[in-house]
């Protein structure tokens, strides 16, 4: 996939046996490249497409063959609205050419799983670097201070994770709204952080053992299921069994948090230097990120391969 707005690296079309090639501004709209012919009276290239004609465009990734044509009527008005969203200062009367490209093959199988693993691991690790630093700094703070700070940190971590996931998903599910996915992931992370901070903030350990255990189990389930539940509404229109994403992500985070605690808890101790605490947390966070992304990536690859 290419950016919505940018510059074509080249355009090539046959005109009387001659090859025409030059850079030109464009807007990408799915499998269509929209090109505006500003100052059309001085230019001739767009006239080649008054009837549909084959054309090649050089975009990131190399040359792609398509069919170019000048748009008219309602189709032109719809395309002009898309073009102006990215390039608002364009003349309304200028010819607008669309280059229809063949649909891109969606990312599937091992290619999807490995892309997800590497990109999402790095995204989650980058996001977790924030709580790895902020967490030790708020360790002794009052709940009224620590909880809001940690919720904000959770929103940042969730947004980073969502960005990495959306980057891969746009190649697998092009119609999935990336910004909404990022927002949903960030919101789910805030809920997870809230569930994680409530036991200490509410001093649940002071309650009777049965109540404390029940509260811990309930909050643990909320923590594990929050991300998958927040993302599920966006997946269900693309995968028939999208509900499986909730237990998949819950299992992934259970495993990831287990790895994190198994690595960090034996190494953390009272009186430790802040730098050491942060480094241990960051190392544990990297292993947690790799664990969760491996499980979610290969599970989602299976869901995509089976059509959901």
PDB file of C-alpha atoms in Angstrom:
ATOM      1  CA  UNK A   1       0.000   0.000   0.000  1.00  0.00           C
ATOM      2  CA  UNK A   2       1.142   3.546  -0.661  1.00  0.00           C
ATOM      3  CA  UNK A   3       0.504   6.858   1.066  1.00  0.00           C
ATOM      4  CA  UNK A   4      -2.769   8.589   0.189  1.00  0.00           C
ATOM      5  CA  UNK A   5      -0.919  11.707  -0.856  1.00  0.00           C
ATOM      6  CA  UNK A   6       2.459  12.015  -2.534  1.00  0.00           C
ATOM      7  CA  UNK A   7       4.230  12.220  -5.846  1.00  0.00           C
ATOM      8  CA  UNK A   8       4.292   9.542  -8.477  1.00  0.00           C
ATOM      9  CA  UNK A   9       7.880   8.709  -9.225  1.00  0.00           C
ATOM     10  CA  UNK A  10       6.978   8.540 -12.872  1.00  0.00           C
ATOM     11  CA  UNK A  11       4.309   8.144 -15.505  1.00  0.00           C
ATOM     12  CA  UNK A  12       4.772   6.236 -18.726  1.00  0.00           C
ATOM     13  CA  UNK A  13       2.368   5.912 -21.623  1.00  0.00           C
ATOM     14  CA  UNK A  14       2.652   5.221 -25.312  1.00  0.00           C
ATOM     15  CA  UNK A  15       1.989   8.181 -27.575  1.00  0.00           C
ATOM     16  CA  UNK A  16       2.755   7.482 -31.188  1.00  0.00           C
ATOM     17  CA  UNK A  17       5.514   5.093 -30.175  1.00  0.00           C
ATOM     18  CA  UNK A  18       7.053   7.644 -27.798  1.00  0.00           C
ATOM     19  CA  UNK A  19       7.459   6.973 -24.083  1.00  0.00           C
ATOM     20  CA  UNK A  20       6.455   9.908 -21.876  1.00  0.00           C
ATOM     21  CA  UNK A  21       7.916   9.925 -18.371  1.00  0.00           C
ATOM     22  CA  UNK A  22       7.850  12.644 -15.707  1.00  0.00           C
ATOM     23  CA  UNK A  23       7.048  13.088 -11.991  1.00  0.00           C
ATOM     24  CA  UNK A  24       3.498  14.139 -11.154  1.00  0.00           C
ATOM     25  CA  UNK A  25       1.496  14.795  -7.974  1.00  0.00           C
ATOM     26  CA  UNK A  26      -1.202  12.285  -7.058  1.00  0.00           C
ATOM     27  CA  UNK A  27      -3.668  11.096  -4.449  1.00  0.00           C
ATOM     28  CA  UNK A  28      -4.072   7.378  -3.772  1.00  0.00           C
ATOM     29  CA  UNK A  29      -7.646   6.121  -3.256  1.00  0.00           C
ATOM     30  CA  UNK A  30      -7.543   2.370  -2.764  1.00  0.00           C
ATOM     31  CA  UNK A  31      -6.730   0.780  -6.118  1.00  0.00           C
ATOM     32  CA  UNK A  32      -7.023   4.116  -7.919  1.00  0.00           C
ATOM     33  CA  UNK A  33      -4.438   6.858  -8.422  1.00  0.00           C
ATOM     34  CA  UNK A  34      -6.002  10.291  -8.925  1.00  0.00           C
ATOM     35  CA  UNK A  35      -4.019  12.871 -10.904  1.00  0.00           C
ATOM     36  CA  UNK A  36      -5.137  16.471 -11.428  1.00  0.00           C
ATOM     37  CA  UNK A  37      -4.081  18.297 -14.606  1.00  0.00           C
ATOM     38  CA  UNK A  38      -3.566  21.820 -13.304  1.00  0.00           C
ATOM     39  CA  UNK A  39      -3.300  24.544 -15.978  1.00  0.00           C
ATOM     40  CA  UNK A  40      -4.678  22.001 -18.416  1.00  0.00           C
ATOM     41  CA  UNK A  41      -4.535  24.337 -21.419  1.00  0.00           C
ATOM     42  CA  UNK A  42      -0.730  24.283 -21.269  1.00  0.00           C
ATOM     43  CA  UNK A  43      -0.496  20.509 -20.903  1.00  0.00           C
ATOM     44  CA  UNK A  44      -1.219  17.692 -23.281  1.00  0.00           C
ATOM     45  CA  UNK A  45      -0.495  14.520 -21.329  1.00  0.00           C
ATOM     46  CA  UNK A  46      -3.991  14.226 -19.852  1.00  0.00           C
ATOM     47  CA  UNK A  47      -5.597  14.326 -23.332  1.00  0.00           C
ATOM     48  CA  UNK A  48      -4.143  10.868 -23.922  1.00  0.00           C
ATOM     49  CA  UNK A  49      -6.723   9.561 -21.430  1.00  0.00           C
ATOM     50  CA  UNK A  50      -9.883  11.138 -22.838  1.00  0.00           C
ATOM     51  CA  UNK A  51     -10.604   7.544 -23.781  1.00  0.00           C
ATOM     52  CA  UNK A  52      -9.310   4.731 -21.522  1.00  0.00           C
ATOM     53  CA  UNK A  53      -5.655   3.981 -22.299  1.00  0.00           C
ATOM     54  CA  UNK A  54      -3.004   1.727 -20.752  1.00  0.00           C
ATOM     55  CA  UNK A  55      -0.449   3.452 -18.562  1.00  0.00           C
ATOM     56  CA  UNK A  56       2.351   2.568 -16.171  1.00  0.00           C
ATOM     57  CA  UNK A  57       3.058   4.459 -12.961  1.00  0.00           C
ATOM     58  CA  UNK A  58       6.141   4.167 -10.829  1.00  0.00           C
ATOM     59  CA  UNK A  59       5.183   4.120  -7.169  1.00  0.00           C
ATOM     60  CA  UNK A  60       7.088   2.865  -4.122  1.00  0.00           C
ATOM     61  CA  UNK A  61       7.802  -0.749  -4.989  1.00  0.00           C
ATOM     62  CA  UNK A  62       8.307  -0.268  -8.728  1.00  0.00           C
ATOM     63  CA  UNK A  63       6.266   0.129 -11.889  1.00  0.00           C
ATOM     64  CA  UNK A  64       2.577  -0.823 -11.904  1.00  0.00           C
ATOM     65  CA  UNK A  65       0.443  -1.218 -15.020  1.00  0.00           C
ATOM     66  CA  UNK A  66      -3.057   0.234 -15.080  1.00  0.00           C
ATOM     67  CA  UNK A  67      -5.631   2.000 -17.207  1.00  0.00           C
ATOM     68  CA  UNK A  68      -5.963   5.783 -17.194  1.00  0.00           C
ATOM     69  CA  UNK A  69      -9.089   7.744 -18.050  1.00  0.00           C
ATOM     70  CA  UNK A  70     -10.478  11.247 -17.596  1.00  0.00           C
ATOM     71  CA  UNK A  71     -13.369  11.309 -15.130  1.00  0.00           C
ATOM     72  CA  UNK A  72     -16.742  12.914 -15.815  1.00  0.00           C
ATOM     73  CA  UNK A  73     -20.042  13.561 -14.054  1.00  0.00           C
ATOM     74  CA  UNK A  74     -20.880  12.054 -10.679  1.00  0.00           C
ATOM     75  CA  UNK A  75     -17.796   9.835 -10.708  1.00  0.00           C
ATOM     76  CA  UNK A  76     -15.599  12.918 -11.121  1.00  0.00           C
ATOM     77  CA  UNK A  77     -17.383  14.771  -8.301  1.00  0.00           C
ATOM     78  CA  UNK A  78     -16.841  11.856  -5.915  1.00  0.00           C
ATOM     79  CA  UNK A  79     -13.173  11.562  -6.885  1.00  0.00           C
ATOM     80  CA  UNK A  80     -12.700  15.337  -6.616  1.00  0.00           C
ATOM     81  CA  UNK A  81     -13.964  15.232  -3.022  1.00  0.00           C
ATOM     82  CA  UNK A  82     -11.346  12.591  -2.209  1.00  0.00           C
ATOM     83  CA  UNK A  83      -8.623  14.574  -3.984  1.00  0.00           C
ATOM     84  CA  UNK A  84      -9.507  17.819  -2.199  1.00  0.00           C
ATOM     85  CA  UNK A  85      -9.431  16.083   1.173  1.00  0.00           C
ATOM     86  CA  UNK A  86      -5.679  15.651   0.688  1.00  0.00           C
ATOM     87  CA  UNK A  87      -4.972  18.592  -1.635  1.00  0.00           C
ATOM     88  CA  UNK A  88      -7.586  21.248  -0.859  1.00  0.00           C
ATOM     89  CA  UNK A  89      -6.217  24.041  -3.063  1.00  0.00           C
ATOM     90  CA  UNK A  90      -6.955  22.694  -6.533  1.00  0.00           C
ATOM     91  CA  UNK A  91      -9.073  24.221  -9.314  1.00  0.00           C
ATOM     92  CA  UNK A  92     -12.508  22.621  -9.516  1.00  0.00           C
ATOM     93  CA  UNK A  93     -12.595  22.762 -13.318  1.00  0.00           C
ATOM     94  CA  UNK A  94      -9.230  21.074 -13.972  1.00  0.00           C
ATOM     95  CA  UNK A  95      -9.324  17.658 -15.680  1.00  0.00           C
ATOM     96  CA  UNK A  96      -9.094  14.785 -13.211  1.00  0.00           C
ATOM     97  CA  UNK A  97      -7.560  11.509 -14.363  1.00  0.00           C
ATOM     98  CA  UNK A  98      -7.909   8.215 -12.546  1.00  0.00           C
ATOM     99  CA  UNK A  99      -5.437   5.394 -13.068  1.00  0.00           C
ATOM    100  CA  UNK A 100      -7.128   2.119 -12.179  1.00  0.00           C
ATOM    101  CA  UNK A 101      -4.615  -0.391 -10.833  1.00  0.00           C
ATOM    102  CA  UNK A 102      -5.152  -4.134 -10.390  1.00  0.00           C
ATOM    103  CA  UNK A 103      -6.206  -5.015  -6.825  1.00  0.00           C
ATOM    104  CA  UNK A 104      -3.286  -5.752  -4.537  1.00  0.00           C
ATOM    105  CA  UNK A 105      -3.109  -9.256  -3.125  1.00  0.00           C
ATOM    106  CA  UNK A 106      -3.883  -9.118   0.620  1.00  0.00           C
ATOM    107  CA  UNK A 107      -1.162 -10.207   3.013  1.00  0.00           C
ATOM    108  CA  UNK A 108      -1.787 -13.740   4.226  1.00  0.00           C
ATOM    109  CA  UNK A 109      -0.160 -16.815   5.752  1.00  0.00           C
ATOM    110  CA  UNK A 110       3.392 -16.846   7.037  1.00  0.00           C
ATOM    111  CA  UNK A 111       4.152 -13.513   5.384  1.00  0.00           C
ATOM    112  CA  UNK A 112       1.411 -11.910   7.467  1.00  0.00           C
ATOM    113  CA  UNK A 113       2.410 -13.712  10.663  1.00  0.00           C
ATOM    114  CA  UNK A 114       6.065 -12.720  10.412  1.00  0.00           C
ATOM    115  CA  UNK A 115       5.291  -9.139   9.399  1.00  0.00           C
ATOM    116  CA  UNK A 116       2.967  -8.902  12.388  1.00  0.00           C
ATOM    117  CA  UNK A 117       5.550 -10.448  14.709  1.00  0.00           C
ATOM    118  CA  UNK A 118       8.380  -8.053  13.875  1.00  0.00           C
ATOM    119  CA  UNK A 119       6.385  -4.852  13.472  1.00  0.00           C
ATOM    120  CA  UNK A 120       4.012  -5.373  16.398  1.00  0.00           C
ATOM    121  CA  UNK A 121       6.835  -6.503  18.692  1.00  0.00           C
ATOM    122  CA  UNK A 122       8.747  -3.298  17.981  1.00  0.00           C
ATOM    123  CA  UNK A 123       5.593  -1.174  18.329  1.00  0.00           C
ATOM    124  CA  UNK A 124       4.620  -2.717  21.664  1.00  0.00           C
ATOM    125  CA  UNK A 125       8.191  -2.458  22.947  1.00  0.00           C
ATOM    126  CA  UNK A 126       8.326   1.214  21.973  1.00  0.00           C
ATOM    127  CA  UNK A 127       5.014   1.814  23.728  1.00  0.00           C
ATOM    128  CA  UNK A 128       6.063  -0.136  26.817  1.00  0.00           C
ATOM    129  CA  UNK A 129       9.217   1.955  27.146  1.00  0.00           C
ATOM    130  CA  UNK A 130       7.012   4.736  28.537  1.00  0.00           C
ATOM    131  CA  UNK A 131       5.592   2.766  31.508  1.00  0.00           C
ATOM    132  CA  UNK A 132       9.002   1.140  32.002  1.00  0.00           C
ATOM    133  CA  UNK A 133      10.325   4.616  32.832  1.00  0.00           C
ATOM    134  CA  UNK A 134       7.238   6.181  34.429  1.00  0.00           C
ATOM    135  CA  UNK A 135       6.304   3.148  36.546  1.00  0.00           C
ATOM    136  CA  UNK A 136       9.327   3.295  38.879  1.00  0.00           C
ATOM    137  CA  UNK A 137       8.921   7.062  39.218  1.00  0.00           C
ATOM    138  CA  UNK A 138       5.332   6.689  40.463  1.00  0.00           C
ATOM    139  CA  UNK A 139       5.995   3.678  42.700  1.00  0.00           C
ATOM    140  CA  UNK A 140       5.731   5.678  45.929  1.00  0.00           C
ATOM    141  CA  UNK A 141       3.136   8.196  44.795  1.00  0.00           C
ATOM    142  CA  UNK A 142      -0.369   8.464  46.232  1.00  0.00           C
ATOM    143  CA  UNK A 143      -3.100   6.704  44.221  1.00  0.00           C
ATOM    144  CA  UNK A 144      -4.673  10.064  43.363  1.00  0.00           C
ATOM    145  CA  UNK A 145      -1.460  10.910  41.491  1.00  0.00           C
ATOM    146  CA  UNK A 146      -0.239   7.514  40.316  1.00  0.00           C
ATOM    147  CA  UNK A 147      -3.494   6.201  38.813  1.00  0.00           C
ATOM    148  CA  UNK A 148      -4.163   9.114  36.387  1.00  0.00           C
ATOM    149  CA  UNK A 149      -0.520   9.104  35.309  1.00  0.00           C
ATOM    150  CA  UNK A 150      -0.548   5.370  34.669  1.00  0.00           C
ATOM    151  CA  UNK A 151      -3.810   5.588  32.734  1.00  0.00           C
ATOM    152  CA  UNK A 152      -2.258   8.229  30.481  1.00  0.00           C
ATOM    153  CA  UNK A 153       0.771   5.986  30.066  1.00  0.00           C
ATOM    154  CA  UNK A 154      -1.550   3.118  29.142  1.00  0.00           C
ATOM    155  CA  UNK A 155      -3.165   5.250  26.457  1.00  0.00           C
ATOM    156  CA  UNK A 156       0.265   5.961  24.952  1.00  0.00           C
ATOM    157  CA  UNK A 157       1.299   2.307  25.032  1.00  0.00           C
ATOM    158  CA  UNK A 158      -2.011   1.249  23.494  1.00  0.00           C
ATOM    159  CA  UNK A 159      -1.724   3.829  20.729  1.00  0.00           C
ATOM    160  CA  UNK A 160       1.790   2.621  19.891  1.00  0.00           C
ATOM    161  CA  UNK A 161       0.614  -0.991  19.804  1.00  0.00           C
ATOM    162  CA  UNK A 162      -2.408  -0.056  17.696  1.00  0.00           C
ATOM    163  CA  UNK A 163      -0.220   1.817  15.207  1.00  0.00           C
ATOM    164  CA  UNK A 164       1.981  -1.223  14.686  1.00  0.00           C
ATOM    165  CA  UNK A 165      -0.990  -3.539  14.279  1.00  0.00           C
ATOM    166  CA  UNK A 166      -2.784  -1.152  11.909  1.00  0.00           C
ATOM    167  CA  UNK A 167       0.361  -0.895   9.787  1.00  0.00           C
ATOM    168  CA  UNK A 168       0.220  -4.641   9.132  1.00  0.00           C
ATOM    169  CA  UNK A 169      -3.566  -4.906   8.935  1.00  0.00           C
ATOM    170  CA  UNK A 170      -3.849  -2.355   6.140  1.00  0.00           C
ATOM    171  CA  UNK A 171      -2.056  -4.903   3.927  1.00  0.00           C
ATOM    172  CA  UNK A 172      -4.310  -7.758   5.073  1.00  0.00           C
ATOM    173  CA  UNK A 173      -7.674  -6.025   5.571  1.00  0.00           C
ATOM    174  CA  UNK A 174      -7.477  -2.811   3.509  1.00  0.00           C
ATOM    175  CA  UNK A 175     -11.032  -1.768   4.411  1.00  0.00           C
ATOM    176  CA  UNK A 176     -10.355  -1.860   8.150  1.00  0.00           C
ATOM    177  CA  UNK A 177     -10.269   1.735   9.501  1.00  0.00           C
ATOM    178  CA  UNK A 178      -6.749   2.264  10.815  1.00  0.00           C
ATOM    179  CA  UNK A 179      -7.405   5.330  12.959  1.00  0.00           C
ATOM    180  CA  UNK A 180     -10.374   3.723  14.666  1.00  0.00           C
ATOM    181  CA  UNK A 181      -8.270   0.617  15.308  1.00  0.00           C
ATOM    182  CA  UNK A 182      -5.579   2.727  16.982  1.00  0.00           C
ATOM    183  CA  UNK A 183      -8.168   4.584  19.076  1.00  0.00           C
ATOM    184  CA  UNK A 184      -9.855   1.331  20.125  1.00  0.00           C
ATOM    185  CA  UNK A 185      -6.519  -0.227  21.082  1.00  0.00           C
ATOM    186  CA  UNK A 186      -5.574   2.823  23.127  1.00  0.00           C
ATOM    187  CA  UNK A 187      -8.945   2.752  24.916  1.00  0.00           C
ATOM    188  CA  UNK A 188      -8.590  -0.966  25.611  1.00  0.00           C
ATOM    189  CA  UNK A 189      -5.138  -0.405  27.084  1.00  0.00           C
ATOM    190  CA  UNK A 190      -6.528   2.276  29.414  1.00  0.00           C
ATOM    191  CA  UNK A 191      -9.139  -0.203  30.679  1.00  0.00           C
ATOM    192  CA  UNK A 192      -6.394  -2.805  31.181  1.00  0.00           C
ATOM    193  CA  UNK A 193      -4.266  -0.348  33.150  1.00  0.00           C
ATOM    194  CA  UNK A 194      -7.275   0.651  35.248  1.00  0.00           C
ATOM    195  CA  UNK A 195      -7.942  -2.998  36.080  1.00  0.00           C
ATOM    196  CA  UNK A 196      -4.276  -3.436  36.948  1.00  0.00           C
ATOM    197  CA  UNK A 197      -4.040  -0.407  39.244  1.00  0.00           C
ATOM    198  CA  UNK A 198      -7.361  -0.818  41.096  1.00  0.00           C
ATOM    199  CA  UNK A 199      -6.253  -3.592  43.487  1.00  0.00           C
ATOM    200  CA  UNK A 200      -3.563  -1.405  45.045  1.00  0.00           C
ATOM    201  CA  UNK A 201      -5.514   1.851  44.796  1.00  0.00           C
ATOM    202  CA  UNK A 202      -8.620   0.331  46.424  1.00  0.00           C
ATOM    203  CA  UNK A 203      -6.545  -1.669  48.931  1.00  0.00           C
ATOM    204  CA  UNK A 204      -8.351  -4.860  47.986  1.00  0.00           C
ATOM    205  CA  UNK A 205      -5.893  -6.859  50.084  1.00  0.00           C
ATOM    206  CA  UNK A 206      -7.521  -5.401  53.216  1.00  0.00           C
ATOM    207  CA  UNK A 207     -10.885  -6.962  52.360  1.00  0.00           C
ATOM    208  CA  UNK A 208     -11.978 -10.450  53.484  1.00  0.00           C
ATOM    209  CA  UNK A 209     -10.084 -13.173  51.598  1.00  0.00           C
ATOM    210  CA  UNK A 210     -13.079 -14.368  49.568  1.00  0.00           C
ATOM    211  CA  UNK A 211     -13.953 -10.834  48.435  1.00  0.00           C
ATOM    212  CA  UNK A 212     -10.325 -10.049  47.661  1.00  0.00           C
ATOM    213  CA  UNK A 213      -9.933 -13.230  45.602  1.00  0.00           C
ATOM    214  CA  UNK A 214     -13.169 -12.632  43.691  1.00  0.00           C
ATOM    215  CA  UNK A 215     -12.191  -9.032  42.938  1.00  0.00           C
ATOM    216  CA  UNK A 216      -8.716 -10.099  41.803  1.00  0.00           C
ATOM    217  CA  UNK A 217     -10.127 -12.728  39.436  1.00  0.00           C
ATOM    218  CA  UNK A 218     -12.697 -10.327  37.982  1.00  0.00           C
ATOM    219  CA  UNK A 219     -10.156  -7.553  37.447  1.00  0.00           C
ATOM    220  CA  UNK A 220      -7.692 -10.045  35.977  1.00  0.00           C
ATOM    221  CA  UNK A 221     -10.260 -11.156  33.401  1.00  0.00           C
ATOM    222  CA  UNK A 222     -11.005  -7.533  32.523  1.00  0.00           C
ATOM    223  CA  UNK A 223      -7.292  -6.815  32.134  1.00  0.00           C
ATOM    224  CA  UNK A 224      -6.699  -9.778  29.827  1.00  0.00           C
ATOM    225  CA  UNK A 225      -9.827  -9.335  27.690  1.00  0.00           C
ATOM    226  CA  UNK A 226      -9.833  -5.539  27.366  1.00  0.00           C
ATOM    227  CA  UNK A 227      -7.746  -5.184  24.195  1.00  0.00           C
ATOM    228  CA  UNK A 228      -9.449  -7.952  22.255  1.00  0.00           C
ATOM    229  CA  UNK A 229     -12.886  -6.747  23.305  1.00  0.00           C
ATOM    230  CA  UNK A 230     -12.096  -3.187  22.220  1.00  0.00           C
ATOM    231  CA  UNK A 231     -10.818  -4.358  18.818  1.00  0.00           C
ATOM    232  CA  UNK A 232     -13.470  -7.009  18.162  1.00  0.00           C
ATOM    233  CA  UNK A 233     -16.195  -4.631  16.843  1.00  0.00           C
ATOM    234  CA  UNK A 234     -13.824  -3.507  14.081  1.00  0.00           C
ATOM    235  CA  UNK A 235     -12.901  -7.067  13.100  1.00  0.00           C
ATOM    236  CA  UNK A 236     -16.369  -8.608  13.046  1.00  0.00           C
ATOM    237  CA  UNK A 237     -17.306  -7.051   9.695  1.00  0.00           C
ATOM    238  CA  UNK A 238     -14.214  -8.663   8.136  1.00  0.00           C
ATOM    239  CA  UNK A 239     -13.983 -12.022   9.945  1.00  0.00           C
ATOM    240  CA  UNK A 240     -16.969 -14.275  10.555  1.00  0.00           C
ATOM    241  CA  UNK A 241     -15.408 -15.673  13.734  1.00  0.00           C
ATOM    242  CA  UNK A 242     -13.956 -12.415  14.970  1.00  0.00           C
ATOM    243  CA  UNK A 243     -15.102 -13.237  18.520  1.00  0.00           C
ATOM    244  CA  UNK A 244     -12.161 -15.649  18.719  1.00  0.00           C
ATOM    245  CA  UNK A 245      -9.899 -12.612  18.766  1.00  0.00           C
ATOM    246  CA  UNK A 246     -10.966 -11.941  22.377  1.00  0.00           C
ATOM    247  CA  UNK A 247      -9.762 -15.272  23.857  1.00  0.00           C
ATOM    248  CA  UNK A 248      -6.708 -15.214  21.568  1.00  0.00           C
ATOM    249  CA  UNK A 249      -5.563 -11.829  22.839  1.00  0.00           C
ATOM    250  CA  UNK A 250      -6.414 -12.782  26.425  1.00  0.00           C
ATOM    251  CA  UNK A 251      -4.257 -15.911  26.159  1.00  0.00           C
ATOM    252  CA  UNK A 252      -1.482 -13.926  24.498  1.00  0.00           C
ATOM    253  CA  UNK A 253      -1.393 -11.325  27.257  1.00  0.00           C
ATOM    254  CA  UNK A 254      -1.601 -13.985  29.962  1.00  0.00           C
ATOM    255  CA  UNK A 255       1.479 -15.621  28.447  1.00  0.00           C
ATOM    256  CA  UNK A 256       3.213 -12.285  27.851  1.00  0.00           C
ATOM    257  CA  UNK A 257       2.647 -11.018  31.378  1.00  0.00           C
ATOM    258  CA  UNK A 258       3.761 -14.382  32.720  1.00  0.00           C
ATOM    259  CA  UNK A 259       7.044 -14.069  30.819  1.00  0.00           C
ATOM    260  CA  UNK A 260       7.449 -10.471  31.989  1.00  0.00           C
ATOM    261  CA  UNK A 261       6.957 -11.359  35.656  1.00  0.00           C
ATOM    262  CA  UNK A 262       9.134 -14.470  35.426  1.00  0.00           C
ATOM    263  CA  UNK A 263      12.013 -12.361  34.083  1.00  0.00           C
ATOM    264  CA  UNK A 264      11.675  -9.167  36.103  1.00  0.00           C
ATOM    265  CA  UNK A 265      10.539 -10.248  39.568  1.00  0.00           C
ATOM    266  CA  UNK A 266      13.698 -12.204  40.468  1.00  0.00           C
ATOM    267  CA  UNK A 267      15.862  -9.279  39.299  1.00  0.00           C
ATOM    268  CA  UNK A 268      14.042  -6.370  40.931  1.00  0.00           C
ATOM    269  CA  UNK A 269      14.846  -5.655  44.587  1.00  0.00           C
ATOM    270  CA  UNK A 270      14.563  -2.851  47.119  1.00  0.00           C
ATOM    271  CA  UNK A 271      17.172  -0.128  46.965  1.00  0.00           C
ATOM    272  CA  UNK A 272      17.967  -0.814  43.323  1.00  0.00           C
ATOM    273  CA  UNK A 273      19.216   2.053  41.153  1.00  0.00           C
ATOM    274  CA  UNK A 274      16.544   3.581  38.931  1.00  0.00           C
ATOM    275  CA  UNK A 275      18.559   2.862  35.785  1.00  0.00           C
ATOM    276  CA  UNK A 276      18.776  -0.819  36.676  1.00  0.00           C
ATOM    277  CA  UNK A 277      15.061  -1.008  37.403  1.00  0.00           C
ATOM    278  CA  UNK A 278      14.240   0.599  34.063  1.00  0.00           C
ATOM    279  CA  UNK A 279      16.595  -1.665  32.108  1.00  0.00           C
ATOM    280  CA  UNK A 280      15.166  -4.794  33.703  1.00  0.00           C
ATOM    281  CA  UNK A 281      11.646  -3.602  32.964  1.00  0.00           C
ATOM    282  CA  UNK A 282      12.559  -2.789  29.368  1.00  0.00           C
ATOM    283  CA  UNK A 283      14.121  -6.207  28.844  1.00  0.00           C
ATOM    284  CA  UNK A 284      11.086  -7.924  30.304  1.00  0.00           C
ATOM    285  CA  UNK A 285       8.875  -5.709  28.165  1.00  0.00           C
ATOM    286  CA  UNK A 286      10.673  -6.773  24.995  1.00  0.00           C
ATOM    287  CA  UNK A 287      10.165 -10.452  25.817  1.00  0.00           C
ATOM    288  CA  UNK A 288       6.526  -9.763  26.694  1.00  0.00           C
ATOM    289  CA  UNK A 289       6.013  -7.954  23.395  1.00  0.00           C
ATOM    290  CA  UNK A 290       7.593 -10.799  21.422  1.00  0.00           C
ATOM    291  CA  UNK A 291       5.457 -13.384  23.214  1.00  0.00           C
ATOM    292  CA  UNK A 292       2.149 -11.588  22.690  1.00  0.00           C
ATOM    293  CA  UNK A 293       2.835 -10.671  19.066  1.00  0.00           C
ATOM    294  CA  UNK A 294       3.890 -14.230  18.211  1.00  0.00           C
ATOM    295  CA  UNK A 295       0.662 -15.682  19.601  1.00  0.00           C
ATOM    296  CA  UNK A 296      -1.671 -13.035  18.172  1.00  0.00           C
ATOM    297  CA  UNK A 297       0.113 -12.905  14.813  1.00  0.00           C
ATOM    298  CA  UNK A 298       0.014 -16.600  14.039  1.00  0.00           C
ATOM    299  CA  UNK A 299      -3.533 -16.949  15.408  1.00  0.00           C
ATOM    300  CA  UNK A 300      -4.787 -14.059  13.278  1.00  0.00           C
ATOM    301  CA  UNK A 301      -3.014 -15.529  10.247  1.00  0.00           C
ATOM    302  CA  UNK A 302      -5.029 -18.727  10.786  1.00  0.00           C
ATOM    303  CA  UNK A 303      -8.266 -16.739  11.081  1.00  0.00           C
ATOM    304  CA  UNK A 304      -7.504 -14.860   7.869  1.00  0.00           C
ATOM    305  CA  UNK A 305      -6.572 -18.052   6.012  1.00  0.00           C
ATOM    306  CA  UNK A 306      -9.841 -19.728   6.978  1.00  0.00           C
ATOM    307  CA  UNK A 307     -11.890 -16.674   6.083  1.00  0.00           C
ATOM    308  CA  UNK A 308     -12.586 -16.046   9.739  1.00  0.00           C
TER     309      UNK A 308
END
